[in-house]
Each structure stands twice: as C-alpha cells, then as structure tokens.
Coordinates of C-alpha atoms in Angstrom, one line a residue:
X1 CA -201.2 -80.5 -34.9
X2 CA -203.0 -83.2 -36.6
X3 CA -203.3 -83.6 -40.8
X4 CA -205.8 -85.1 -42.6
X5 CA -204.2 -88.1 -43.8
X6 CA -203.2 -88.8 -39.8
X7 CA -205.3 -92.4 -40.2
X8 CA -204.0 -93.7 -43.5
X9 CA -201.7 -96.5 -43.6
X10 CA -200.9 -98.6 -46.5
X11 CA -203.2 -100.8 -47.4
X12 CA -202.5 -104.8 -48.0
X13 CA -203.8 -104.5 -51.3
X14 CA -200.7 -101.8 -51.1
X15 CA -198.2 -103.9 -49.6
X16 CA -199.0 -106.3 -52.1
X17 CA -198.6 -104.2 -55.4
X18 CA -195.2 -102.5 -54.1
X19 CA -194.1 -105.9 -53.0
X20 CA -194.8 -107.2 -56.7
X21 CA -192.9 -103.6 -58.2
X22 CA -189.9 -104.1 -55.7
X23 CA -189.9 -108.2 -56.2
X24 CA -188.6 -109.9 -53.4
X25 CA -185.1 -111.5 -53.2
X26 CA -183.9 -113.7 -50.6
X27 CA -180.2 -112.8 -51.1
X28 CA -178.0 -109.4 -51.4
X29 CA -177.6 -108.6 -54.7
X30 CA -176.4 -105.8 -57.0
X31 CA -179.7 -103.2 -58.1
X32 CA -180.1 -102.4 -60.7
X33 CA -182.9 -99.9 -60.1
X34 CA -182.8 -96.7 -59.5
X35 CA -180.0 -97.4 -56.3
X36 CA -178.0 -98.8 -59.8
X37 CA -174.7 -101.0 -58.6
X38 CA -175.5 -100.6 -54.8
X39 CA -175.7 -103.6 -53.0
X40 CA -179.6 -104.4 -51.9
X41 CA -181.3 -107.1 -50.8
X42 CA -185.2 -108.0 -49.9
X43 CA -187.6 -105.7 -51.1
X44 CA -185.5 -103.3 -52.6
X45 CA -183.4 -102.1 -49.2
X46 CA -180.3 -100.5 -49.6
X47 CA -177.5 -102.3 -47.7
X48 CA -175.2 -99.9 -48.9
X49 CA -173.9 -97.7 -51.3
X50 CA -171.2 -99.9 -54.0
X51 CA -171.3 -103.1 -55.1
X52 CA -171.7 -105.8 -52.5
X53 CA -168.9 -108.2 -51.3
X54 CA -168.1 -111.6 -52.4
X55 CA -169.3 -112.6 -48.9
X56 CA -172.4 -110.8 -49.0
X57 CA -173.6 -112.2 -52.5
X58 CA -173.4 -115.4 -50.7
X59 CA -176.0 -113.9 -48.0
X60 CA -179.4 -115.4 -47.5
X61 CA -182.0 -113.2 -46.1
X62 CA -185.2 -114.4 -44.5
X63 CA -188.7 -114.1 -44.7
X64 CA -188.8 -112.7 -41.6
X65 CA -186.0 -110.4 -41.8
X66 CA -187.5 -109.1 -45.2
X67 CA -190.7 -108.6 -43.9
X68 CA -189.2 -107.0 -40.6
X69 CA -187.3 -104.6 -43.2
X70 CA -189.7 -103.8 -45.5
X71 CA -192.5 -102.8 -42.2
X72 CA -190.0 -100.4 -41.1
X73 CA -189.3 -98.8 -44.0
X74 CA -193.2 -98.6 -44.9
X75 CA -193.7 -97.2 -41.8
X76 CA -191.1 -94.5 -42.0
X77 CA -192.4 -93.1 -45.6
X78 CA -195.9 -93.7 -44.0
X79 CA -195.0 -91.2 -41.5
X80 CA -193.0 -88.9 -43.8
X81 CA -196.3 -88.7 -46.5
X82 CA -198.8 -87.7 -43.3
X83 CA -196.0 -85.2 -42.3
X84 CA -195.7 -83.6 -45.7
X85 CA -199.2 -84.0 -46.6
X86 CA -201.1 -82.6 -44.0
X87 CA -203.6 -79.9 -45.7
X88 CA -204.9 -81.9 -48.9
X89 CA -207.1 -85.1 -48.1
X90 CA -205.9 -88.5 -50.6
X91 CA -208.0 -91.4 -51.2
X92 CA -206.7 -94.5 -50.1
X93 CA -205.2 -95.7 -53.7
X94 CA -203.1 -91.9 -53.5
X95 CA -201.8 -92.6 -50.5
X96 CA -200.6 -95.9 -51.4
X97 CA -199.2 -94.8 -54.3
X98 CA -197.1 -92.2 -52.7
X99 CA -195.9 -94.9 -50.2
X100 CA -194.7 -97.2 -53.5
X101 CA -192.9 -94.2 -55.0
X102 CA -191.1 -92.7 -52.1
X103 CA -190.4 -96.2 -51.3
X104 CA -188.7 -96.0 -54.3
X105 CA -187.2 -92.2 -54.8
X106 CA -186.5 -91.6 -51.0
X107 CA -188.3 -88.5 -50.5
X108 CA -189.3 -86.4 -53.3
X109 CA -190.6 -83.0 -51.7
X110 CA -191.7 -81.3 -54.8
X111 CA -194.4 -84.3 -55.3
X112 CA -194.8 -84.3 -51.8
X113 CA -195.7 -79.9 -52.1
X114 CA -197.7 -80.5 -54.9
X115 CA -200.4 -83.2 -53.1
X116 CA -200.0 -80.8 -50.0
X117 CA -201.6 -77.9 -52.5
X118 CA -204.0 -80.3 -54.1
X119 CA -202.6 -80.1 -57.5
X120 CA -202.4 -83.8 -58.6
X121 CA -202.3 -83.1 -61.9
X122 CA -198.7 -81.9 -61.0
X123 CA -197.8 -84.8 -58.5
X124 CA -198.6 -87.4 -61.6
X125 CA -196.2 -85.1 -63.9
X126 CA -193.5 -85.2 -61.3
X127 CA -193.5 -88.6 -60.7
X128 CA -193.3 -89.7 -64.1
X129 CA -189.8 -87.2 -64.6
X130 CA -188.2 -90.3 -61.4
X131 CA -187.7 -92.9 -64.7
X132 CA -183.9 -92.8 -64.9
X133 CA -181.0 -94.8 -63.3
X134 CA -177.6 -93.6 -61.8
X135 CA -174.7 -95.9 -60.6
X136 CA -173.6 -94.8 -57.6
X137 CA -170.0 -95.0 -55.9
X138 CA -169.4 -96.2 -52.6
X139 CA -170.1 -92.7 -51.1
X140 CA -173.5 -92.8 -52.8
X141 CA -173.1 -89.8 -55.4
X142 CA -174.1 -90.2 -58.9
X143 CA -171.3 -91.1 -61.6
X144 CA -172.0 -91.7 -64.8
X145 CA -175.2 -90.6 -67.3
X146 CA -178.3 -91.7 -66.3
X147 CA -180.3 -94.2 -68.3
X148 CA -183.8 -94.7 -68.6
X149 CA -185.1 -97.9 -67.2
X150 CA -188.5 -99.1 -69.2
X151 CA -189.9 -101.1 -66.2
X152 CA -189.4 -98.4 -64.2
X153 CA -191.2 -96.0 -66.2
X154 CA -194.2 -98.5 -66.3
X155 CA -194.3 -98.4 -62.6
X156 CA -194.3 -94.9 -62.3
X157 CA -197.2 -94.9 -65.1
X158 CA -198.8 -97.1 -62.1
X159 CA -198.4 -95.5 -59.4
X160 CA -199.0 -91.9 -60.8
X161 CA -202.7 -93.1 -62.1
X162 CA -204.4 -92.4 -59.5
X163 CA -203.7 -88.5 -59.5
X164 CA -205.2 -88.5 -63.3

C-alpha cells in the first residue's frame, strides 16, 4: 500500500534549518537538550545513554562521519513520517518540519495521528507540549524534574508554524 507522502524527502533547505537547530559538533559531548547528560556528538546523535567517558570527550568526529550519521537517521524518521502519515497529504515545509521534530523527540505518535487525521491545528499544539528537558541515567529513564529549555521552545515555535 502506497501513502501520499510516499515521494517526500527532506528538503536541503530542510537539512539545512535542522542542521542549524541541532548545531554541529565535531566532538562527543554531554547534551544538554532534550537527551540532557547523555553523551552525543554530531548533529545531535545519541551515542549513549550517561555521561560520556574521559576518552570519549577527547573524540573528534568527522565531517564525513557526521554527515554519514545524520543521512541515516534522516532517512529513518523520513521513512517513519510516510509510514505514519499515509492518509493526510503535507506540503513540503510540513514534512520537513516533522522530520526536524522527530529528529528531535524520537517518535511522537500522537502528533504523528493527528497529521494522519488532518487536524494540524492539533499536531502544532502537540508539538509545542515537547519543550522540556530530562537527565537520563545510564539505562536511559528519566530521573529528576524536568526543566523547560527556552531555545528549545523557540524551535518548536519553528517547526510547528507551518501547521498554523
């Protein structure tokens, strides 16, 4: 069976926005995003859950390798969104947005229903309730109380617009 979003991909004008909302860092590091004291690197991909090592805060990553990461996890939402979205038709600029957010959140089903229904109204509401921060432990459940990150809710104020 076939949807009707089957020949979107993310555009480069895509690529470039969630490359800008991710940033790009040539190193592992400690997020402080929404995976909160998990050890990233790149464009925002998870290496694990906890904090990274001595030895792996001393990692450079490459171009290459960040480029080869960040394609295959594109890719993988890419497929996800066309899976879960199969009834409603998005633009080009929803599409890409949805990409950037799960991206972001992993893969948030109710926004993912809503789209599928056509109510965007509701996908822009539920994305802007994914504006608050965990920590995570090295097994990757939530400790602490959450925070709410300001940057983060100006990117969700991004990528919700085009649902307005």
């Amino acid at each position: 069976m076939t949807g009707v979003n089957d020949s979107l991909s993310m555009s480069m004008e895509g690529y470039g926005n969630l490359r800008i909302r991710e940033g790009v860092v040539y190193r592992y590091y400690n997020d402080l995003g929404p995976h909160a004291g998990n050890c990233t690197w790149g464009v925002g991909t998870l290496a694990h859950f906890g904090t990274c090592t001595e030895a792996e805060l001393k990692t450079v990553v490459t171009t290459k390798d960040i480029n080869a990461a960040l394609s295959r996890h594109v890719h993988l939402v890419e497929r996800y969104i066309r899976k879960r979205v199969s009834h409603t038709k998005l633009t080009q600029a929803q599409f890409d947005a949805l990409v950037s957010f799960s991206y972001n959140v992993g893969n948030p089903a109710s926004v993912m229903e809503s789209a599928d229904k056509g109510d965007m109204e509701s996908v822009r509401k539920k994305m802007l309730q994914y504006i608050y921060i965990y920590k995570h432990d090295a097994r990757g459940h939530k400790v602490g109380r959450p925070k709410i990150l300001a940057p983060l809710y100006h990117r969700r104020l991004e990528e919700s617009a085009p649902f307005k």
